[in-house]
PDB file of C-alpha atoms in Angstrom:
ATOM      1  CA  UNK S   3      14.411  72.432 222.294  1.00 44.00           C
ATOM      2  CA  UNK S   4      16.747  74.020 219.775  1.00 46.00           C
ATOM      3  CA  UNK S   5      19.429  76.234 221.131  1.00 48.00           C
ATOM      4  CA  UNK S   6      19.195  79.827 220.030  1.00 48.00           C
ATOM      5  CA  UNK S   7      22.407  81.021 218.219  1.00 48.00           C
ATOM      6  CA  UNK S   8      23.322  84.578 218.858  1.00 51.00           C
ATOM      7  CA  UNK S   9      24.908  86.418 215.984  1.00 50.00           C
ATOM      8  CA  UNK S  10      27.424  88.810 217.281  1.00 50.00           C
ATOM      9  CA  UNK S  11      29.162  91.710 215.529  1.00 48.00           C
ATOM     10  CA  UNK S  12      32.214  89.595 214.972  1.00 48.00           C
ATOM     11  CA  UNK S  13      30.232  86.991 213.125  1.00 46.00           C
ATOM     12  CA  UNK S  14      28.773  89.642 210.910  1.00 46.00           C
ATOM     13  CA  UNK S  15      32.170  91.011 209.988  1.00 43.00           C
ATOM     14  CA  UNK S  16      33.538  87.511 209.178  1.00 45.00           C
ATOM     15  CA  UNK S  17      30.547  86.786 207.025  1.00 46.00           C
ATOM     16  CA  UNK S  18      31.028  90.006 205.163  1.00 43.00           C
ATOM     17  CA  UNK S  19      34.665  89.189 204.485  1.00 39.00           C
ATOM     18  CA  UNK S  20      33.744  85.767 203.133  1.00 42.00           C
ATOM     19  CA  UNK S  21      31.103  87.232 200.885  1.00 42.00           C
ATOM     20  CA  UNK S  22      33.554  89.798 199.604  1.00 42.00           C
ATOM     21  CA  UNK S  23      36.129  87.149 198.929  1.00 43.00           C
ATOM     22  CA  UNK S  24      33.611  85.053 197.100  1.00 46.00           C
ATOM     23  CA  UNK S  25      32.666  88.022 195.027  1.00 41.00           C
ATOM     24  CA  UNK S  26      36.284  88.661 194.136  1.00 36.00           C
ATOM     25  CA  UNK S  27      36.716  85.039 193.177  1.00 40.00           C
ATOM     26  CA  UNK S  28      33.608  85.112 191.100  1.00 39.00           C
ATOM     27  CA  UNK S  29      34.704  88.287 189.404  1.00 37.00           C
ATOM     28  CA  UNK S  30      38.118  86.746 188.701  1.00 40.00           C
ATOM     29  CA  UNK S  31      36.422  83.657 187.259  1.00 43.00           C
ATOM     30  CA  UNK S  32      34.076  85.584 185.060  1.00 44.00           C
ATOM     31  CA  UNK S  33      34.623  89.169 184.238  1.00 44.00           C
ATOM     32  CA  UNK S  34      37.809  89.883 186.319  1.00 43.00           C
ATOM     33  CA  UNK S  35      40.336  88.337 183.932  1.00 47.00           C
ATOM     34  CA  UNK S  36      41.631  91.741 182.864  1.00 48.00           C
ATOM     35  CA  UNK S  37      43.052  92.303 186.368  1.00 49.00           C
ATOM     36  CA  UNK S  38      44.645  88.823 186.653  1.00 48.00           C
ATOM     37  CA  UNK S  39      46.460  88.970 183.320  1.00 55.00           C
ATOM     38  CA  UNK S  40      48.746  91.906 184.171  1.00 58.00           C
ATOM     39  CA  UNK S  41      49.860  90.134 187.308  1.00 58.00           C
ATOM     40  CA  UNK S  42      50.779  86.976 185.406  1.00 57.00           C
ATOM     41  CA  UNK S  43      52.578  89.040 182.806  1.00 56.00           C
ATOM     42  CA  UNK S  44      54.547  90.781 185.491  1.00 57.00           C
ATOM     43  CA  UNK S  45      55.533  87.404 186.961  1.00 60.00           C
ATOM     44  CA  UNK S  46      56.615  86.139 183.546  1.00 60.00           C
ATOM     45  CA  UNK S  47      58.676  89.254 182.876  1.00 61.00           C
ATOM     46  CA  UNK S  48      60.366  88.925 186.251  1.00 58.00           C
ATOM     47  CA  UNK S  49      61.175  85.309 185.532  1.00 58.00           C
ATOM     48  CA  UNK S  50      62.568  86.220 182.154  1.00 59.00           C
ATOM     49  CA  UNK S  51      64.706  88.914 183.725  1.00 62.00           C
ATOM     50  CA  UNK S  52      66.108  86.434 186.221  1.00 60.00           C
ATOM     51  CA  UNK S  53      66.781  83.953 183.421  1.00 65.00           C
ATOM     52  CA  UNK S  54      68.422  86.664 181.303  1.00 67.00           C
ATOM     53  CA  UNK S  55      70.713  87.720 184.133  1.00 71.00           C
ATOM     54  CA  UNK S  56      71.728  84.093 184.698  1.00 78.00           C
ATOM     55  CA  UNK S  57      72.406  83.588 180.981  1.00 89.00           C
ATOM     56  CA  UNK S  58      74.471  86.815 180.784  1.00 86.00           C
ATOM     57  CA  UNK S  59      76.553  85.714 183.771  1.00 87.00           C
ATOM     58  CA  UNK S  60      77.199  82.334 182.201  1.00 89.00           C
ATOM     59  CA  UNK S  61      78.163  83.982 178.901  1.00 88.00           C
ATOM     60  CA  UNK S  62      80.504  86.377 180.699  1.00 88.00           C
ATOM     61  CA  UNK S  63      82.065  83.506 182.617  1.00 89.00           C
ATOM     62  CA  UNK S  64      82.515  81.496 179.428  1.00 89.00           C
ATOM     63  CA  UNK S  65      84.045  84.511 177.671  1.00 91.00           C
ATOM     64  CA  UNK S  66      86.425  85.061 180.581  1.00 90.00           C
ATOM     65  CA  UNK S  67      87.417  81.375 180.483  1.00 91.00           C
ATOM     66  CA  UNK S  68      88.008  81.597 176.745  1.00 93.00           C
ATOM     67  CA  UNK S  69      90.125  84.731 177.184  1.00 92.00           C
ATOM     68  CA  UNK S  70      92.152  83.041 179.945  1.00 92.00           C
ATOM     69  CA  UNK S  71      92.711  79.984 177.720  1.00 91.00           C
ATOM     70  CA  UNK S  72      93.687  82.210 174.813  1.00 91.00           C
ATOM     71  CA  UNK S  73      96.165  84.091 177.025  1.00 92.00           C
ATOM     72  CA  UNK S  74      97.672  80.774 178.182  1.00 92.00           C
ATOM     73  CA  UNK S  75      98.032  79.581 174.574  1.00 93.00           C
ATOM     74  CA  UNK S  76      99.642  82.890 173.639  1.00 90.00           C
ATOM     75  CA  UNK S  77     101.992  82.704 176.655  1.00 91.00           C
ATOM     76  CA  UNK S  78     102.972  79.119 175.786  1.00 91.00           C
ATOM     77  CA  UNK S  79     103.596  80.120 172.170  1.00 92.00           C
ATOM     78  CA  UNK S  80     105.701  83.106 173.292  1.00 91.00           C
ATOM     79  CA  UNK S  81     107.719  80.864 175.629  1.00 91.00           C
ATOM     80  CA  UNK S  82     108.335  78.326 172.859  1.00 91.00           C
ATOM     81  CA  UNK S  83     109.317  81.123 170.486  1.00 93.00           C
ATOM     82  CA  UNK S  84     111.754  82.533 173.048  1.00 91.00           C
ATOM     83  CA  UNK S  85     113.323  79.086 173.554  1.00 93.00           C
ATOM     84  CA  UNK S  86     113.593  78.599 169.788  1.00 91.00           C
ATOM     85  CA  UNK S  87     115.135  82.056 169.373  1.00 92.00           C
ATOM     86  CA  UNK S  88     117.690  81.387 172.122  1.00 91.00           C
ATOM     87  CA  UNK S  89     118.559  78.040 170.556  1.00 91.00           C
ATOM     88  CA  UNK S  90     118.890  79.615 167.116  1.00 91.00           C
ATOM     89  CA  UNK S  91     121.064  82.394 168.553  1.00 91.00           C
ATOM     90  CA  UNK S  92     123.324  79.861 170.292  1.00 91.00           C
ATOM     91  CA  UNK S  93     123.636  77.771 167.123  1.00 91.00           C
ATOM     92  CA  UNK S  94     124.391  80.909 165.104  1.00 92.00           C
ATOM     93  CA  UNK S  95     127.057  81.944 167.611  1.00 91.00           C
ATOM     94  CA  UNK S  96     128.699  78.515 167.323  1.00 92.00           C
ATOM     95  CA  UNK S  97     128.492  78.653 163.527  1.00 91.00           C
ATOM     96  CA  UNK S  98     129.939  82.173 163.523  1.00 91.00           C
ATOM     97  CA  UNK S  99     132.854  81.073 165.714  1.00 91.00           C
ATOM     98  CA  UNK S 100     133.550  78.108 163.457  1.00 91.00           C
ATOM     99  CA  UNK S 101     133.346  80.306 160.375  1.00 91.00           C
ATOM    100  CA  UNK S 102     135.686  82.867 161.950  1.00 89.00           C
ATOM    101  CA  UNK S 103     138.149  80.145 162.973  1.00 91.00           C
ATOM    102  CA  UNK S 104     138.037  78.688 159.456  1.00 91.00           C
ATOM    103  CA  UNK S 105     138.504  82.144 157.966  1.00 90.00           C
ATOM    104  CA  UNK S 106     141.466  82.820 160.267  1.00 88.00           C
ATOM    105  CA  UNK S 107     143.023  79.453 159.403  1.00 90.00           C
ATOM    106  CA  UNK S 108     142.565  80.075 155.682  1.00 89.00           C
ATOM    107  CA  UNK S 109     144.043  83.548 156.051  1.00 91.00           C
ATOM    108  CA  UNK S 110     147.035  82.190 157.954  1.00 90.00           C
ATOM    109  CA  UNK S 111     147.518  79.449 155.357  1.00 88.00           C
ATOM    110  CA  UNK S 112     147.222  81.969 152.535  1.00 87.00           C
ATOM    111  CA  UNK S 113     149.722  84.295 154.209  1.00 89.00           C
ATOM    112  CA  UNK S 114     152.114  81.402 154.763  1.00 90.00           C
ATOM    113  CA  UNK S 115     151.829  80.329 151.128  1.00 88.00           C
ATOM    114  CA  UNK S 116     152.360  83.915 150.017  1.00 85.00           C
ATOM    115  CA  UNK S 117     155.410  84.165 152.266  1.00 85.00           C
ATOM    116  CA  UNK S 118     156.775  80.901 150.864  1.00 84.00           C
ATOM    117  CA  UNK S 119     156.235  82.119 147.301  1.00 83.00           C
ATOM    118  CA  UNK S 120     157.889  85.393 148.173  1.00 74.00           C
ATOM    119  CA  UNK S 121     160.834  83.541 149.671  1.00 70.00           C
ATOM    120  CA  UNK S 122     161.078  81.336 146.594  1.00 71.00           C
ATOM    121  CA  UNK S 123     160.948  84.357 144.315  1.00 72.00           C
ATOM    122  CA  UNK S 124     163.649  86.063 146.336  1.00 66.00           C
ATOM    123  CA  UNK S 125     165.745  82.916 146.191  1.00 59.00           C
ATOM    124  CA  UNK S 126     165.389  82.853 142.408  1.00 67.00           C
ATOM    125  CA  UNK S 127     165.751  86.599 141.965  1.00 66.00           C
ATOM    126  CA  UNK S 128     168.667  86.965 144.351  1.00 78.00           C
ATOM    127  CA  UNK S 129     171.337  84.313 143.734  1.00 87.00           C
ATOM    128  CA  UNK S 130     173.647  83.372 146.545  1.00 93.00           C
ATOM    129  CA  UNK S 131     176.371  85.895 147.130  1.00 95.00           C
ATOM    130  CA  UNK S 132     180.001  84.901 147.617  1.00 97.00           C
ATOM    131  CA  UNK S 133     182.872  86.967 148.895  1.00 97.00           C
ATOM    132  CA  UNK S 134     185.459  87.988 146.314  1.00 97.00           C
ATOM    133  CA  UNK S 135     188.319  86.233 148.074  1.00 98.00           C
ATOM    134  CA  UNK S 136     189.821  82.753 148.308  1.00 98.00           C
ATOM    135  CA  UNK S 137     187.181  81.539 150.768  1.00 98.00           C
ATOM    136  CA  UNK S 138     184.346  82.832 148.566  1.00 98.00           C
ATOM    137  CA  UNK S 139     185.874  81.323 145.380  1.00 98.00           C
ATOM    138  CA  UNK S 140     186.242  77.894 146.995  1.00 98.00           C
ATOM    139  CA  UNK S 141     182.692  77.941 148.363  1.00 98.00           C
ATOM    140  CA  UNK S 142     181.179  78.985 145.031  1.00 98.00           C
ATOM    141  CA  UNK S 143     183.154  76.276 143.250  1.00 98.00           C
ATOM    142  CA  UNK S 144     181.978  73.678 145.790  1.00 98.00           C
ATOM    143  CA  UNK S 145     178.327  74.615 145.141  1.00 98.00           C
ATOM    144  CA  UNK S 146     178.848  74.194 141.388  1.00 98.00           C
ATOM    145  CA  UNK S 147     180.693  70.905 141.934  1.00 98.00           C
ATOM    146  CA  UNK S 148     177.803  69.630 144.052  1.00 98.00           C
ATOM    147  CA  UNK S 149     175.310  70.381 141.267  1.00 97.00           C
ATOM    148  CA  UNK S 150     177.552  68.652 138.722  1.00 97.00           C
ATOM    149  CA  UNK S 151     178.330  65.665 141.004  1.00 98.00           C
ATOM    150  CA  UNK S 152     182.051  66.472 141.083  1.00 98.00           C
ATOM    151  CA  UNK S 153     183.628  65.156 144.312  1.00 98.00           C
ATOM    152  CA  UNK S 154     185.846  67.308 146.509  1.00 98.00           C
ATOM    153  CA  UNK S 155     185.959  69.099 149.836  1.00 98.00           C
ATOM    154  CA  UNK S 156     186.879  72.542 151.071  1.00 98.00           C
ATOM    155  CA  UNK S 157     189.969  71.126 152.752  1.00 98.00           C
ATOM    156  CA  UNK S 158     191.125  69.297 149.617  1.00 98.00           C
ATOM    157  CA  UNK S 159     190.723  72.373 147.394  1.00 98.00           C
ATOM    158  CA  UNK S 160     192.302  74.785 149.892  1.00 98.00           C
ATOM    159  CA  UNK S 161     195.278  72.519 150.550  1.00 98.00           C
ATOM    160  CA  UNK S 162     196.125  72.084 146.849  1.00 98.00           C
ATOM    161  CA  UNK S 163     195.550  75.767 146.045  1.00 98.00           C
ATOM    162  CA  UNK S 164     198.003  76.859 148.749  1.00 98.00           C
ATOM    163  CA  UNK S 165     200.616  74.434 147.448  1.00 97.00           C
ATOM    164  CA  UNK S 166     200.182  75.363 143.773  1.00 97.00           C
ATOM    165  CA  UNK S 167     199.696  79.162 143.893  1.00 97.00           C
ATOM    166  CA  UNK S 168     199.582  80.352 147.517  1.00 98.00           C
ATOM    167  CA  UNK S 169     196.093  81.619 146.731  1.00 98.00           C
ATOM    168  CA  UNK S 170     197.082  83.933 143.864  1.00 98.00           C
ATOM    169  CA  UNK S 171     194.567  83.642 140.966  1.00 98.00           C
ATOM    170  CA  UNK S 172     197.064  85.292 138.586  1.00 97.00           C
ATOM    171  CA  UNK S 173     199.989  83.004 139.387  1.00 98.00           C
ATOM    172  CA  UNK S 174     201.882  81.704 136.275  1.00 98.00           C
ATOM    173  CA  UNK S 175     204.521  78.957 136.095  1.00 97.00           C
ATOM    174  CA  UNK S 176     207.012  80.063 133.477  1.00 94.00           C
ATOM    175  CA  UNK S 177     209.790  77.576 134.071  1.00 94.00           C
ATOM    176  CA  UNK S 178     208.441  73.969 133.940  1.00 94.00           C
ATOM    177  CA  UNK S 179     208.095  71.731 130.878  1.00 95.00           C
ATOM    178  CA  UNK S 180     204.680  73.119 130.093  1.00 96.00           C
ATOM    179  CA  UNK S 181     206.073  76.633 130.046  1.00 96.00           C
ATOM    180  CA  UNK S 182     208.894  75.451 127.810  1.00 96.00           C
ATOM    181  CA  UNK S 183     206.281  74.000 125.458  1.00 96.00           C
ATOM    182  CA  UNK S 184     204.455  77.340 125.376  1.00 96.00           C
ATOM    183  CA  UNK S 185     201.476  76.325 127.518  1.00 97.00           C
ATOM    184  CA  UNK S 186     202.346  77.499 131.047  1.00 98.00           C
ATOM    185  CA  UNK S 187     200.261  76.511 134.044  1.00 98.00           C
ATOM    186  CA  UNK S 188     198.120  79.348 135.362  1.00 98.00           C
ATOM    187  CA  UNK S 189     195.660  80.227 138.119  1.00 98.00           C
ATOM    188  CA  UNK S 190     194.919  79.004 141.617  1.00 98.00           C
ATOM    189  CA  UNK S 191     195.403  75.317 140.787  1.00 98.00           C
ATOM    190  CA  UNK S 192     197.960  75.830 138.008  1.00 98.00           C
ATOM    191  CA  UNK S 193     195.998  74.437 135.064  1.00 98.00           C
ATOM    192  CA  UNK S 194     197.267  74.511 131.469  1.00 98.00           C
ATOM    193  CA  UNK S 195     194.966  75.755 128.715  1.00 98.00           C
ATOM    194  CA  UNK S 196     194.331  72.376 126.998  1.00 98.00           C
ATOM    195  CA  UNK S 197     193.348  70.782 130.317  1.00 98.00           C
ATOM    196  CA  UNK S 198     191.103  73.724 131.140  1.00 98.00           C
ATOM    197  CA  UNK S 199     189.388  73.511 127.754  1.00 98.00           C
ATOM    198  CA  UNK S 200     188.844  69.748 128.137  1.00 98.00           C
ATOM    199  CA  UNK S 201     187.504  69.886 131.709  1.00 98.00           C
ATOM    200  CA  UNK S 202     185.775  73.252 131.758  1.00 98.00           C
ATOM    201  CA  UNK S 203     182.456  73.101 133.658  1.00 98.00           C
ATOM    202  CA  UNK S 204     179.421  74.813 132.174  1.00 97.00           C
ATOM    203  CA  UNK S 205     178.173  77.658 134.311  1.00 94.00           C
ATOM    204  CA  UNK S 206     181.644  79.053 134.955  1.00 98.00           C
ATOM    205  CA  UNK S 207     183.631  81.627 133.010  1.00 98.00           C
ATOM    206  CA  UNK S 208     185.608  80.377 129.995  1.00 97.00           C
ATOM    207  CA  UNK S 209     188.716  82.087 131.244  1.00 97.00           C
ATOM    208  CA  UNK S 210     191.670  80.089 132.535  1.00 98.00           C
ATOM    209  CA  UNK S 211     192.583  82.546 135.288  1.00 97.00           C
ATOM    210  CA  UNK S 212     189.023  83.083 136.537  1.00 98.00           C
ATOM    211  CA  UNK S 213     189.235  81.821 140.138  1.00 98.00           C
ATOM    212  CA  UNK S 214     185.995  79.802 140.208  1.00 98.00           C
ATOM    213  CA  UNK S 215     186.393  78.457 136.678  1.00 98.00           C
ATOM    214  CA  UNK S 216     190.009  77.446 137.396  1.00 98.00           C
ATOM    215  CA  UNK S 217     189.142  75.646 140.658  1.00 98.00           C
ATOM    216  CA  UNK S 218     186.152  73.815 139.192  1.00 98.00           C
ATOM    217  CA  UNK S 219     187.948  72.673 136.054  1.00 98.00           C
ATOM    218  CA  UNK S 220     190.924  71.436 138.114  1.00 98.00           C
ATOM    219  CA  UNK S 221     188.576  69.551 140.491  1.00 98.00           C
ATOM    220  CA  UNK S 222     186.813  67.987 137.473  1.00 98.00           C
ATOM    221  CA  UNK S 223     190.180  66.899 136.022  1.00 98.00           C
ATOM    222  CA  UNK S 224     191.371  65.493 139.396  1.00 98.00           C
ATOM    223  CA  UNK S 225     188.110  63.553 139.808  1.00 98.00           C
ATOM    224  CA  UNK S 226     188.641  61.962 136.371  1.00 98.00           C
ATOM    225  CA  UNK S 227     192.307  61.097 136.975  1.00 97.00           C
ATOM    226  CA  UNK S 228     192.476  60.429 140.731  1.00 97.00           C
ATOM    227  CA  UNK S 229     188.913  60.072 141.947  1.00 97.00           C
ATOM    228  CA  UNK S 230     188.848  63.412 143.793  1.00 98.00           C
ATOM    229  CA  UNK S 231     190.938  66.541 144.354  1.00 98.00           C
ATOM    230  CA  UNK S 232     191.123  65.372 147.972  1.00 98.00           C
ATOM    231  CA  UNK S 233     193.463  62.555 146.859  1.00 97.00           C
ATOM    232  CA  UNK S 234     195.982  64.948 145.251  1.00 97.00           C
ATOM    233  CA  UNK S 235     198.967  65.840 147.432  1.00 94.00           C
ATOM    234  CA  UNK S 236     201.547  66.864 144.845  1.00 92.00           C
ATOM    235  CA  UNK S 237     201.919  67.983 141.251  1.00 86.00           C
ATOM    236  CA  UNK S 238     199.190  66.434 139.197  1.00 88.00           C
TER     237      UNK S 238
END
């Protein structure tokens, strides 16, 4: 015999829930699409927002990476520029020192040349000075003799002068044969006028009793006759 099923209150409530759910499903499948669409749209918008946030973060990260790379490139360029500037400054300093040294050397050389020219001009403008005494006359005559290749020494000239005139440029021999013939010997080395005229040396005075002219002419005569005034030890 079939068993009688008792429907309790709980069963009734469960059945009602199922019916309601079926109704909702049916409504959604038929005429309830207007309620389902907003929900889907909301889901799509939320997804888009999430995607947009992710994309923005990636873009920001990429931008930050690009900025970091750009800063590194700029820093490297600045470092290279600083190295190049230091190198250029060092090379310029070396070049400046070389230029200054060259300039100093050229200045010193120019000053030396100017000093040499000045000395040469002074030497030309200011002839050698000799004392107006026996020592000065002998020394001046020796310088002239050297230029004219006339042999003779200070000792040879001085020795013969002291024997002939005792150093008196105005001494005159008025007693020997020359004096008797009207051509007395005169001057430091007692030279007669004809001998003086024949052996006079250009550059000296044409005056028999001029000390330097007398010495030089006598030395020129002695060189011709004896080889040098140094070889004369007596009347000549």
